[in-house]
């Protein structure tokens, strides 16, 4: 990674602070790259791509134009001077790439984004956007050469940085500086995330903005890690990002709720749920162990997803209660028919056979959506198991499920 330690923090801090600064630097890159993706999605077409830690901290392509970004997050009050390591390390990276022909200066823009201040008349100040009225590339180059010549540093890294720029032919120096733009006082990672939350609110509404952004960040960070781990890994493209962003946006519409990938991958372990009422209910009617395993899977997924919706305030007041009322009433109608058809003289074998039909309806047919756009089947099936698991279960399969459970839960009588 290229230069993202927090300036001013590590002077007396040692390895722990270096590790923290390095980690924060990576997070800053990820956050800034995602912010750029969202902005591109909202303002541009699909003809773009963004990569992290490829040719630079962030590499962006739009048509035939390439933008290379160096990010420097620094403590408040830090200034980018003409002898700053941040400035010279960045110049070295770009100078060496230009000299070796790894970047085409005719079609590449070079950006140094730093949270540091740009002192008046400093090199960074002179290489700001032309709209500021301060840009003077010729003067900036003279100051850089003068700073390198006057420096008494013994740092080999800094000396190599000086040489990388001053050793270039003058036309190439001019061409390089013409493509460089320094942006000082930029947003830090906290500011970037606040900006993304504002954009997420546009996409999903203010109440769901944080939940929306958390899911988008999770996908993006996994995607970038995959890109970084693979030699020549493919960047995030505008088409790919549009598919992910639009799909996530649909999940946060008024008639839908998000279904999370980490939850859909949960399997559960039947042995860990063996004492649960919903498992006992299935055992009472003779459901096989494999199907009980599927029931456990649906239960843990529904429990986890409903808990997440609740914790993220994605559910409307009373929505779960209303959903469960619908589930219970649908079950009641079928359970009442079963009781009528069995009659008082039914054998245990007949009761179990009819109970299995009720459970088969839940397992294979009952598909009641909590919202019309949310059609994930484990929500219905798992919610029925949650109702069957309550201390006083609100649904059951065996005609005598309440009495049977009570017998199982009563402590065994100790012989006198």
mmCIF file of C-alpha atoms in Angstrom, residues 9-385:
data_model
loop_
_atom_site.group_PDB
_atom_site.id
_atom_site.type_symbol
_atom_site.label_atom_id
_atom_site.label_comp_id
_atom_site.label_asym_id
_atom_site.label_seq_id
_atom_site.Cartn_x
_atom_site.Cartn_y
_atom_site.Cartn_z
ATOM 1 C CA UNK A 9 0.247 9.660 15.336
ATOM 2 C CA UNK A 10 3.145 7.248 15.011
ATOM 3 C CA UNK A 11 6.010 9.420 16.258
ATOM 4 C CA UNK A 12 5.988 7.882 19.739
ATOM 5 C CA UNK A 13 3.546 5.076 19.192
ATOM 6 C CA UNK A 14 5.572 2.152 17.853
ATOM 7 C CA UNK A 15 4.302 -0.900 16.049
ATOM 8 C CA UNK A 16 0.785 -0.876 17.492
ATOM 9 C CA UNK A 17 0.094 2.582 16.098
ATOM 10 C CA UNK A 18 1.699 1.704 12.775
ATOM 11 C CA UNK A 19 -0.565 -1.324 12.436
ATOM 12 C CA UNK A 20 -3.641 0.720 13.361
ATOM 13 C CA UNK A 21 -2.715 3.467 10.930
ATOM 14 C CA UNK A 22 -2.085 0.955 8.151
ATOM 15 C CA UNK A 23 -5.446 -0.731 8.737
ATOM 16 C CA UNK A 24 -7.212 2.622 8.813
ATOM 17 C CA UNK A 25 -5.453 3.545 5.607
ATOM 18 C CA UNK A 26 -6.831 0.500 3.815
ATOM 19 C CA UNK A 27 -10.313 1.247 5.127
ATOM 20 C CA UNK A 28 -9.957 4.819 3.883
ATOM 21 C CA UNK A 29 -9.067 3.552 0.406
ATOM 22 C CA UNK A 30 -11.995 1.138 0.379
ATOM 23 C CA UNK A 31 -14.421 3.806 1.611
ATOM 24 C CA UNK A 32 -13.240 6.413 -0.889
ATOM 25 C CA UNK A 33 -13.390 3.938 -3.768
ATOM 26 C CA UNK A 34 -16.933 2.924 -2.831
ATOM 27 C CA UNK A 35 -17.930 6.578 -2.520
ATOM 28 C CA UNK A 36 -16.626 7.146 -6.040
ATOM 29 C CA UNK A 37 -18.617 4.147 -7.302
ATOM 30 C CA UNK A 38 -21.844 5.476 -5.787
ATOM 31 C CA UNK A 39 -21.244 8.925 -7.244
ATOM 32 C CA UNK A 40 -20.544 7.429 -10.666
ATOM 33 C CA UNK A 41 -23.687 5.286 -10.445
ATOM 34 C CA UNK A 42 -25.776 8.355 -9.690
ATOM 35 C CA UNK A 43 -24.260 10.674 -12.293
ATOM 36 C CA UNK A 44 -22.635 8.696 -15.106
ATOM 37 C CA UNK A 45 -23.362 5.835 -17.452
ATOM 38 C CA UNK A 46 -21.989 2.314 -17.045
ATOM 39 C CA UNK A 47 -18.740 2.941 -18.981
ATOM 40 C CA UNK A 48 -16.371 3.104 -16.013
ATOM 41 C CA UNK A 49 -14.381 0.896 -13.679
ATOM 42 C CA UNK A 50 -12.628 1.307 -10.330
ATOM 43 C CA UNK A 51 -9.856 -0.777 -8.765
ATOM 44 C CA UNK A 52 -8.077 -0.478 -5.412
ATOM 45 C CA UNK A 53 -4.320 -1.024 -5.047
ATOM 46 C CA UNK A 54 -3.840 -1.686 -8.753
ATOM 47 C CA UNK A 55 -1.787 0.966 -10.589
ATOM 48 C CA UNK A 56 -2.301 3.265 -7.585
ATOM 49 C CA UNK A 57 -4.272 3.580 -4.365
ATOM 50 C CA UNK A 58 -7.379 3.952 -6.537
ATOM 51 C CA UNK A 59 -7.469 3.548 -10.311
ATOM 52 C CA UNK A 60 -10.487 4.769 -12.222
ATOM 53 C CA UNK A 61 -11.200 4.381 -15.925
ATOM 54 C CA UNK A 62 -13.843 6.341 -17.809
ATOM 55 C CA UNK A 63 -13.787 5.672 -21.512
ATOM 56 C CA UNK A 64 -10.188 6.170 -22.635
ATOM 57 C CA UNK A 65 -9.232 8.367 -19.658
ATOM 58 C CA UNK A 66 -7.509 6.984 -16.563
ATOM 59 C CA UNK A 67 -7.504 8.662 -13.149
ATOM 60 C CA UNK A 68 -4.876 7.556 -10.637
ATOM 61 C CA UNK A 69 -5.439 8.648 -7.045
ATOM 62 C CA UNK A 70 -3.059 8.750 -4.123
ATOM 63 C CA UNK A 71 -4.785 9.139 -0.746
ATOM 64 C CA UNK A 72 -3.099 10.622 2.317
ATOM 65 C CA UNK A 73 -5.032 10.707 5.567
ATOM 66 C CA UNK A 74 -3.304 12.852 8.162
ATOM 67 C CA UNK A 75 -3.978 14.144 11.645
ATOM 68 C CA UNK A 76 -5.641 17.522 11.988
ATOM 69 C CA UNK A 77 -3.233 20.434 11.598
ATOM 70 C CA UNK A 78 -0.670 18.603 9.438
ATOM 71 C CA UNK A 79 0.606 20.644 6.454
ATOM 72 C CA UNK A 80 1.845 19.416 3.080
ATOM 73 C CA UNK A 81 5.138 21.275 2.651
ATOM 74 C CA UNK A 82 7.636 21.227 -0.218
ATOM 75 C CA UNK A 83 9.771 18.656 1.640
ATOM 76 C CA UNK A 84 6.884 16.515 2.845
ATOM 77 C CA UNK A 85 7.421 12.763 2.535
ATOM 78 C CA UNK A 86 3.829 12.372 1.358
ATOM 79 C CA UNK A 87 4.480 14.704 -1.568
ATOM 80 C CA UNK A 88 7.803 13.195 -2.599
ATOM 81 C CA UNK A 89 6.794 9.535 -2.227
ATOM 82 C CA UNK A 90 3.832 10.254 -4.482
ATOM 83 C CA UNK A 91 5.985 12.099 -7.016
ATOM 84 C CA UNK A 92 8.436 9.198 -7.057
ATOM 85 C CA UNK A 93 5.689 6.668 -7.813
ATOM 86 C CA UNK A 94 4.374 8.731 -10.697
ATOM 87 C CA UNK A 95 7.799 9.810 -12.010
ATOM 88 C CA UNK A 96 9.066 6.232 -12.156
ATOM 89 C CA UNK A 97 5.874 5.039 -13.826
ATOM 90 C CA UNK A 98 6.040 7.822 -16.424
ATOM 91 C CA UNK A 99 9.743 7.238 -17.113
ATOM 92 C CA UNK A 100 9.167 3.499 -17.576
ATOM 93 C CA UNK A 101 6.182 4.119 -19.831
ATOM 94 C CA UNK A 102 3.739 2.374 -17.478
ATOM 95 C CA UNK A 103 1.362 5.322 -17.654
ATOM 96 C CA UNK A 104 0.322 7.342 -20.678
ATOM 97 C CA UNK A 105 0.465 10.976 -19.546
ATOM 98 C CA UNK A 106 -1.660 12.074 -22.501
ATOM 99 C CA UNK A 107 -4.640 10.110 -21.156
ATOM 100 C CA UNK A 108 -3.935 9.894 -17.413
ATOM 101 C CA UNK A 109 -4.879 12.311 -14.661
ATOM 102 C CA UNK A 110 -2.885 12.118 -11.419
ATOM 103 C CA UNK A 111 -4.552 13.167 -8.169
ATOM 104 C CA UNK A 112 -3.008 13.577 -4.738
ATOM 105 C CA UNK A 113 -5.856 13.770 -2.230
ATOM 106 C CA UNK A 114 -4.728 14.689 1.266
ATOM 107 C CA UNK A 115 -6.486 15.695 4.434
ATOM 108 C CA UNK A 116 -3.457 17.913 5.173
ATOM 109 C CA UNK A 117 -3.493 21.670 4.677
ATOM 110 C CA UNK A 118 -1.778 23.271 1.674
ATOM 111 C CA UNK A 119 0.341 26.233 2.842
ATOM 112 C CA UNK A 120 0.085 29.308 0.597
ATOM 113 C CA UNK A 121 2.597 29.242 -2.288
ATOM 114 C CA UNK A 122 3.677 25.664 -1.499
ATOM 115 C CA UNK A 123 4.027 23.112 -4.315
ATOM 116 C CA UNK A 124 0.705 21.554 -3.382
ATOM 117 C CA UNK A 125 -0.917 24.988 -3.378
ATOM 118 C CA UNK A 126 0.506 25.690 -6.844
ATOM 119 C CA UNK A 127 -0.742 22.378 -8.259
ATOM 120 C CA UNK A 128 -4.391 22.809 -7.325
ATOM 121 C CA UNK A 129 -7.138 22.871 -9.943
ATOM 122 C CA UNK A 130 -6.969 25.788 -12.350
ATOM 123 C CA UNK A 131 -10.337 27.023 -11.114
ATOM 124 C CA UNK A 132 -8.675 28.032 -7.825
ATOM 125 C CA UNK A 133 -6.581 30.621 -9.659
ATOM 126 C CA UNK A 134 -3.410 29.454 -7.882
ATOM 127 C CA UNK A 135 -2.090 26.913 -10.371
ATOM 128 C CA UNK A 136 1.489 27.544 -11.597
ATOM 129 C CA UNK A 137 3.216 24.399 -12.840
ATOM 130 C CA UNK A 138 6.457 26.111 -13.835
ATOM 131 C CA UNK A 139 6.906 27.672 -10.406
ATOM 132 C CA UNK A 140 5.975 24.388 -8.718
ATOM 133 C CA UNK A 141 8.700 22.537 -10.648
ATOM 134 C CA UNK A 142 11.315 25.148 -9.722
ATOM 135 C CA UNK A 143 10.373 24.859 -6.046
ATOM 136 C CA UNK A 144 10.570 21.082 -6.174
ATOM 137 C CA UNK A 145 14.046 21.138 -7.716
ATOM 138 C CA UNK A 146 15.175 23.767 -5.211
ATOM 139 C CA UNK A 147 13.807 21.754 -2.263
ATOM 140 C CA UNK A 148 15.625 18.635 -3.465
ATOM 141 C CA UNK A 149 18.905 20.527 -3.940
ATOM 142 C CA UNK A 150 18.730 22.226 -0.534
ATOM 143 C CA UNK A 151 17.742 19.146 1.458
ATOM 144 C CA UNK A 152 20.246 17.727 3.956
ATOM 145 C CA UNK A 153 18.264 14.523 4.463
ATOM 146 C CA UNK A 154 19.997 11.182 4.888
ATOM 147 C CA UNK A 155 16.838 9.223 4.184
ATOM 148 C CA UNK A 156 17.514 6.896 1.264
ATOM 149 C CA UNK A 157 13.825 6.789 0.371
ATOM 150 C CA UNK A 158 13.626 10.565 0.183
ATOM 151 C CA UNK A 159 16.858 10.812 -1.809
ATOM 152 C CA UNK A 160 15.510 8.265 -4.302
ATOM 153 C CA UNK A 161 12.333 10.311 -4.578
ATOM 154 C CA UNK A 162 14.352 13.448 -5.340
ATOM 155 C CA UNK A 163 16.325 11.590 -7.999
ATOM 156 C CA UNK A 164 13.224 10.116 -9.621
ATOM 157 C CA UNK A 165 11.898 13.588 -10.421
ATOM 158 C CA UNK A 166 15.061 15.623 -10.964
ATOM 159 C CA UNK A 167 16.557 12.910 -13.162
ATOM 160 C CA UNK A 168 13.739 13.159 -15.680
ATOM 161 C CA UNK A 169 14.177 15.056 -18.921
ATOM 162 C CA UNK A 170 12.680 18.541 -18.687
ATOM 163 C CA UNK A 171 9.884 17.898 -21.226
ATOM 164 C CA UNK A 172 8.806 14.804 -19.276
ATOM 165 C CA UNK A 173 8.922 16.767 -15.992
ATOM 166 C CA UNK A 174 6.639 19.372 -17.513
ATOM 167 C CA UNK A 175 4.323 16.729 -18.910
ATOM 168 C CA UNK A 176 4.143 15.018 -15.529
ATOM 169 C CA UNK A 177 3.318 18.143 -13.552
ATOM 170 C CA UNK A 178 0.722 19.120 -16.122
ATOM 171 C CA UNK A 179 -1.245 15.980 -15.206
ATOM 172 C CA UNK A 180 -0.916 16.341 -11.414
ATOM 173 C CA UNK A 181 -3.625 17.899 -9.297
ATOM 174 C CA UNK A 182 -3.277 18.270 -5.525
ATOM 175 C CA UNK A 183 -6.426 18.491 -3.430
ATOM 176 C CA UNK A 184 -5.853 19.555 0.166
ATOM 177 C CA UNK A 185 -8.163 19.410 3.158
ATOM 178 C CA UNK A 186 -10.128 16.517 1.658
ATOM 179 C CA UNK A 187 -12.629 14.431 3.582
ATOM 180 C CA UNK A 188 -11.273 11.815 5.970
ATOM 181 C CA UNK A 189 -12.786 8.355 6.374
ATOM 182 C CA UNK A 190 -15.489 9.578 8.764
ATOM 183 C CA UNK A 191 -16.493 12.354 6.378
ATOM 184 C CA UNK A 192 -16.535 9.964 3.432
ATOM 185 C CA UNK A 193 -18.843 7.573 5.242
ATOM 186 C CA UNK A 194 -21.151 10.432 6.236
ATOM 187 C CA UNK A 195 -21.306 11.450 2.580
ATOM 188 C CA UNK A 196 -22.120 7.870 1.578
ATOM 189 C CA UNK A 197 -24.908 7.734 4.150
ATOM 190 C CA UNK A 198 -26.458 10.795 2.535
ATOM 191 C CA UNK A 199 -26.338 9.087 -0.852
ATOM 192 C CA UNK A 200 -27.718 5.856 0.657
ATOM 193 C CA UNK A 201 -30.638 7.862 2.046
ATOM 194 C CA UNK A 202 -31.468 8.944 -1.501
ATOM 195 C CA UNK A 203 -31.441 5.306 -2.620
ATOM 196 C CA UNK A 204 -33.233 3.654 0.308
ATOM 197 C CA UNK A 205 -34.742 6.387 2.493
ATOM 198 C CA UNK A 206 -33.339 7.980 5.620
ATOM 199 C CA UNK A 207 -34.571 5.286 7.987
ATOM 200 C CA UNK A 208 -32.890 2.484 6.047
ATOM 201 C CA UNK A 209 -29.756 4.355 4.898
ATOM 202 C CA UNK A 210 -27.389 2.797 7.427
ATOM 203 C CA UNK A 211 -28.662 -0.740 6.836
ATOM 204 C CA UNK A 212 -28.439 -0.211 3.075
ATOM 205 C CA UNK A 213 -24.886 1.117 3.277
ATOM 206 C CA UNK A 214 -23.753 -1.698 5.597
ATOM 207 C CA UNK A 215 -24.816 -4.265 3.028
ATOM 208 C CA UNK A 216 -23.288 -2.349 0.121
ATOM 209 C CA UNK A 217 -20.012 -1.986 2.022
ATOM 210 C CA UNK A 218 -19.973 -5.686 2.841
ATOM 211 C CA UNK A 219 -20.324 -6.627 -0.821
ATOM 212 C CA UNK A 220 -17.824 -4.007 -2.010
ATOM 213 C CA UNK A 221 -15.116 -4.855 0.510
ATOM 214 C CA UNK A 222 -15.386 -8.568 -0.301
ATOM 215 C CA UNK A 223 -15.263 -7.735 -4.004
ATOM 216 C CA UNK A 224 -12.182 -5.516 -3.658
ATOM 217 C CA UNK A 225 -10.371 -8.084 -1.519
ATOM 218 C CA UNK A 226 -11.027 -10.635 -4.276
ATOM 219 C CA UNK A 227 -9.632 -8.165 -6.840
ATOM 220 C CA UNK A 228 -6.519 -7.493 -4.735
ATOM 221 C CA UNK A 229 -5.817 -11.166 -4.042
ATOM 222 C CA UNK A 230 -5.956 -12.143 -7.715
ATOM 223 C CA UNK A 231 -2.973 -11.128 -9.898
ATOM 224 C CA UNK A 232 -4.414 -8.781 -12.496
ATOM 225 C CA UNK A 233 -7.757 -9.004 -10.724
ATOM 226 C CA UNK A 234 -10.680 -7.431 -12.535
ATOM 227 C CA UNK A 235 -11.874 -4.021 -11.332
ATOM 228 C CA UNK A 236 -15.407 -3.203 -10.272
ATOM 229 C CA UNK A 237 -17.188 -2.153 -13.446
ATOM 230 C CA UNK A 238 -20.077 0.235 -13.848
ATOM 231 C CA UNK A 239 -22.275 -2.576 -15.179
ATOM 232 C CA UNK A 240 -21.468 -4.835 -12.232
ATOM 233 C CA UNK A 241 -22.011 -2.086 -9.683
ATOM 234 C CA UNK A 242 -25.325 -1.129 -11.279
ATOM 235 C CA UNK A 243 -26.576 -4.709 -10.950
ATOM 236 C CA UNK A 244 -25.604 -4.935 -7.267
ATOM 237 C CA UNK A 245 -26.781 -1.460 -6.316
ATOM 238 C CA UNK A 246 -30.097 -1.769 -8.162
ATOM 239 C CA UNK A 247 -30.777 -5.207 -6.677
ATOM 240 C CA UNK A 248 -30.077 -3.930 -3.191
ATOM 241 C CA UNK A 249 -32.237 -0.885 -3.825
ATOM 242 C CA UNK A 250 -35.151 -3.137 -4.781
ATOM 243 C CA UNK A 251 -34.793 -5.015 -1.491
ATOM 244 C CA UNK A 252 -35.290 -1.755 0.398
ATOM 245 C CA UNK A 253 -38.427 -0.694 -1.436
ATOM 246 C CA UNK A 254 -41.640 -0.204 0.529
ATOM 247 C CA UNK A 255 -43.007 -3.644 -0.381
ATOM 248 C CA UNK A 256 -39.809 -5.575 0.300
ATOM 249 C CA UNK A 257 -37.194 -6.435 2.937
ATOM 250 C CA UNK A 258 -33.533 -7.386 2.439
ATOM 251 C CA UNK A 259 -32.514 -11.038 2.566
ATOM 252 C CA UNK A 260 -28.853 -11.242 3.561
ATOM 253 C CA UNK A 261 -26.355 -13.612 1.992
ATOM 254 C CA UNK A 262 -24.622 -14.512 5.240
ATOM 255 C CA UNK A 263 -27.980 -15.603 6.657
ATOM 256 C CA UNK A 264 -28.982 -17.637 3.584
ATOM 257 C CA UNK A 265 -25.738 -19.579 4.043
ATOM 258 C CA UNK A 266 -26.615 -20.603 7.615
ATOM 259 C CA UNK A 267 -27.307 -24.314 8.024
ATOM 260 C CA UNK A 268 -27.788 -24.785 11.756
ATOM 261 C CA UNK A 269 -27.004 -27.949 13.684
ATOM 262 C CA UNK A 270 -29.857 -30.233 14.678
ATOM 263 C CA UNK A 271 -27.966 -31.476 17.753
ATOM 264 C CA UNK A 272 -27.732 -27.914 19.095
ATOM 265 C CA UNK A 273 -31.491 -27.445 18.715
ATOM 266 C CA UNK A 274 -32.506 -30.889 20.015
ATOM 267 C CA UNK A 275 -34.179 -29.501 23.145
ATOM 268 C CA UNK A 276 -36.228 -26.923 21.259
ATOM 269 C CA UNK A 277 -40.003 -27.304 21.285
ATOM 270 C CA UNK A 278 -40.251 -27.119 17.496
ATOM 271 C CA UNK A 279 -37.862 -30.079 17.170
ATOM 272 C CA UNK A 280 -39.760 -32.064 19.810
ATOM 273 C CA UNK A 281 -42.994 -31.392 17.919
ATOM 274 C CA UNK A 282 -41.516 -32.907 14.767
ATOM 275 C CA UNK A 283 -40.173 -35.910 16.648
ATOM 276 C CA UNK A 284 -43.605 -36.545 18.196
ATOM 277 C CA UNK A 285 -45.170 -37.056 14.751
ATOM 278 C CA UNK A 286 -42.254 -39.123 13.434
ATOM 279 C CA UNK A 287 -40.579 -36.697 11.021
ATOM 280 C CA UNK A 288 -37.212 -38.075 9.888
ATOM 281 C CA UNK A 289 -33.861 -36.668 10.979
ATOM 282 C CA UNK A 290 -33.011 -35.238 7.567
ATOM 283 C CA UNK A 291 -36.217 -33.218 7.408
ATOM 284 C CA UNK A 292 -35.674 -32.095 10.985
ATOM 285 C CA UNK A 293 -32.281 -30.813 9.800
ATOM 286 C CA UNK A 294 -34.033 -28.763 7.110
ATOM 287 C CA UNK A 295 -36.443 -27.412 9.722
ATOM 288 C CA UNK A 296 -33.530 -26.370 11.936
ATOM 289 C CA UNK A 297 -31.957 -24.594 8.956
ATOM 290 C CA UNK A 298 -35.171 -22.666 8.252
ATOM 291 C CA UNK A 299 -35.591 -21.807 11.929
ATOM 292 C CA UNK A 300 -32.082 -20.387 12.434
ATOM 293 C CA UNK A 301 -32.290 -18.393 9.198
ATOM 294 C CA UNK A 302 -35.703 -16.917 9.986
ATOM 295 C CA UNK A 303 -34.683 -16.149 13.564
ATOM 296 C CA UNK A 304 -31.475 -14.423 12.439
ATOM 297 C CA UNK A 305 -33.093 -12.463 9.600
ATOM 298 C CA UNK A 306 -36.048 -11.287 11.656
ATOM 299 C CA UNK A 307 -33.690 -10.269 14.474
ATOM 300 C CA UNK A 308 -31.576 -8.252 12.052
ATOM 301 C CA UNK A 309 -34.605 -6.514 10.581
ATOM 302 C CA UNK A 310 -35.696 -5.624 14.107
ATOM 303 C CA UNK A 311 -32.271 -4.401 15.230
ATOM 304 C CA UNK A 312 -31.961 -2.226 12.122
ATOM 305 C CA UNK A 313 -35.480 -0.771 12.549
ATOM 306 C CA UNK A 314 -36.521 -1.981 9.116
ATOM 307 C CA UNK A 315 -39.861 -3.326 10.332
ATOM 308 C CA UNK A 316 -42.959 -1.193 10.779
ATOM 309 C CA UNK A 317 -44.577 -1.027 14.227
ATOM 310 C CA UNK A 318 -46.596 -4.184 14.793
ATOM 311 C CA UNK A 319 -45.538 -5.767 11.490
ATOM 312 C CA UNK A 320 -44.205 -9.002 12.986
ATOM 313 C CA UNK A 321 -47.281 -9.367 15.174
ATOM 314 C CA UNK A 322 -49.577 -8.909 12.182
ATOM 315 C CA UNK A 323 -47.554 -11.397 10.135
ATOM 316 C CA UNK A 324 -47.690 -14.009 12.875
ATOM 317 C CA UNK A 325 -51.453 -13.465 13.243
ATOM 318 C CA UNK A 326 -51.875 -14.344 9.571
ATOM 319 C CA UNK A 327 -49.706 -17.450 9.947
ATOM 320 C CA UNK A 328 -51.594 -18.656 13.026
ATOM 321 C CA UNK A 329 -55.019 -18.108 11.476
ATOM 322 C CA UNK A 330 -54.041 -20.021 8.327
ATOM 323 C CA UNK A 331 -52.805 -22.862 10.524
ATOM 324 C CA UNK A 332 -55.934 -22.779 12.723
ATOM 325 C CA UNK A 333 -58.235 -23.341 9.751
ATOM 326 C CA UNK A 334 -56.340 -26.445 8.622
ATOM 327 C CA UNK A 335 -55.849 -27.757 12.144
ATOM 328 C CA UNK A 336 -59.606 -27.480 12.821
ATOM 329 C CA UNK A 337 -60.379 -29.489 9.660
ATOM 330 C CA UNK A 338 -57.931 -32.164 10.785
ATOM 331 C CA UNK A 339 -59.571 -32.410 14.213
ATOM 332 C CA UNK A 340 -63.032 -32.749 12.659
ATOM 333 C CA UNK A 341 -61.956 -35.455 10.247
ATOM 334 C CA UNK A 342 -60.173 -37.466 12.924
ATOM 335 C CA UNK A 343 -62.986 -37.400 15.446
ATOM 336 C CA UNK A 344 -62.716 -38.573 19.063
ATOM 337 C CA UNK A 345 -61.972 -42.199 18.273
ATOM 338 C CA UNK A 346 -58.892 -41.706 16.124
ATOM 339 C CA UNK A 347 -55.929 -43.957 16.728
ATOM 340 C CA UNK A 348 -52.423 -42.648 17.386
ATOM 341 C CA UNK A 349 -51.362 -43.849 13.945
ATOM 342 C CA UNK A 350 -54.173 -41.868 12.311
ATOM 343 C CA UNK A 351 -53.304 -38.772 14.346
ATOM 344 C CA UNK A 352 -49.665 -38.900 13.284
ATOM 345 C CA UNK A 353 -50.599 -39.423 9.639
ATOM 346 C CA UNK A 354 -52.865 -36.352 9.626
ATOM 347 C CA UNK A 355 -50.305 -34.314 11.585
ATOM 348 C CA UNK A 356 -47.694 -35.077 8.946
ATOM 349 C CA UNK A 357 -50.061 -33.702 6.307
ATOM 350 C CA UNK A 358 -50.407 -30.441 8.255
ATOM 351 C CA UNK A 359 -46.641 -30.181 8.536
ATOM 352 C CA UNK A 360 -46.237 -31.081 4.870
ATOM 353 C CA UNK A 361 -48.469 -28.107 4.039
ATOM 354 C CA UNK A 362 -46.149 -25.818 6.029
ATOM 355 C CA UNK A 363 -43.028 -27.333 4.533
ATOM 356 C CA UNK A 364 -44.081 -27.459 0.890
ATOM 357 C CA UNK A 365 -47.040 -25.137 0.293
ATOM 358 C CA UNK A 366 -47.351 -22.357 2.867
ATOM 359 C CA UNK A 367 -45.730 -19.282 1.328
ATOM 360 C CA UNK A 368 -47.057 -16.250 3.178
ATOM 361 C CA UNK A 369 -44.970 -13.172 2.492
ATOM 362 C CA UNK A 370 -44.292 -10.689 5.247
ATOM 363 C CA UNK A 371 -44.242 -8.125 2.400
ATOM 364 C CA UNK A 372 -45.303 -8.743 -1.176
ATOM 365 C CA UNK A 373 -41.789 -8.354 -2.564
ATOM 366 C CA UNK A 374 -40.094 -10.546 0.049
ATOM 367 C CA UNK A 375 -40.573 -14.090 -1.247
ATOM 368 C CA UNK A 376 -37.788 -16.003 0.538
ATOM 369 C CA UNK A 377 -39.389 -19.293 1.643
ATOM 370 C CA UNK A 378 -37.399 -19.727 4.864
ATOM 371 C CA UNK A 379 -39.133 -16.651 6.275
ATOM 372 C CA UNK A 380 -42.513 -18.428 6.243
ATOM 373 C CA UNK A 381 -41.306 -21.894 7.207
ATOM 374 C CA UNK A 382 -38.900 -20.652 9.852
ATOM 375 C CA UNK A 383 -41.541 -18.352 11.329
ATOM 376 C CA UNK A 384 -43.881 -21.325 11.746
ATOM 377 C CA UNK A 385 -41.125 -23.152 13.614
#
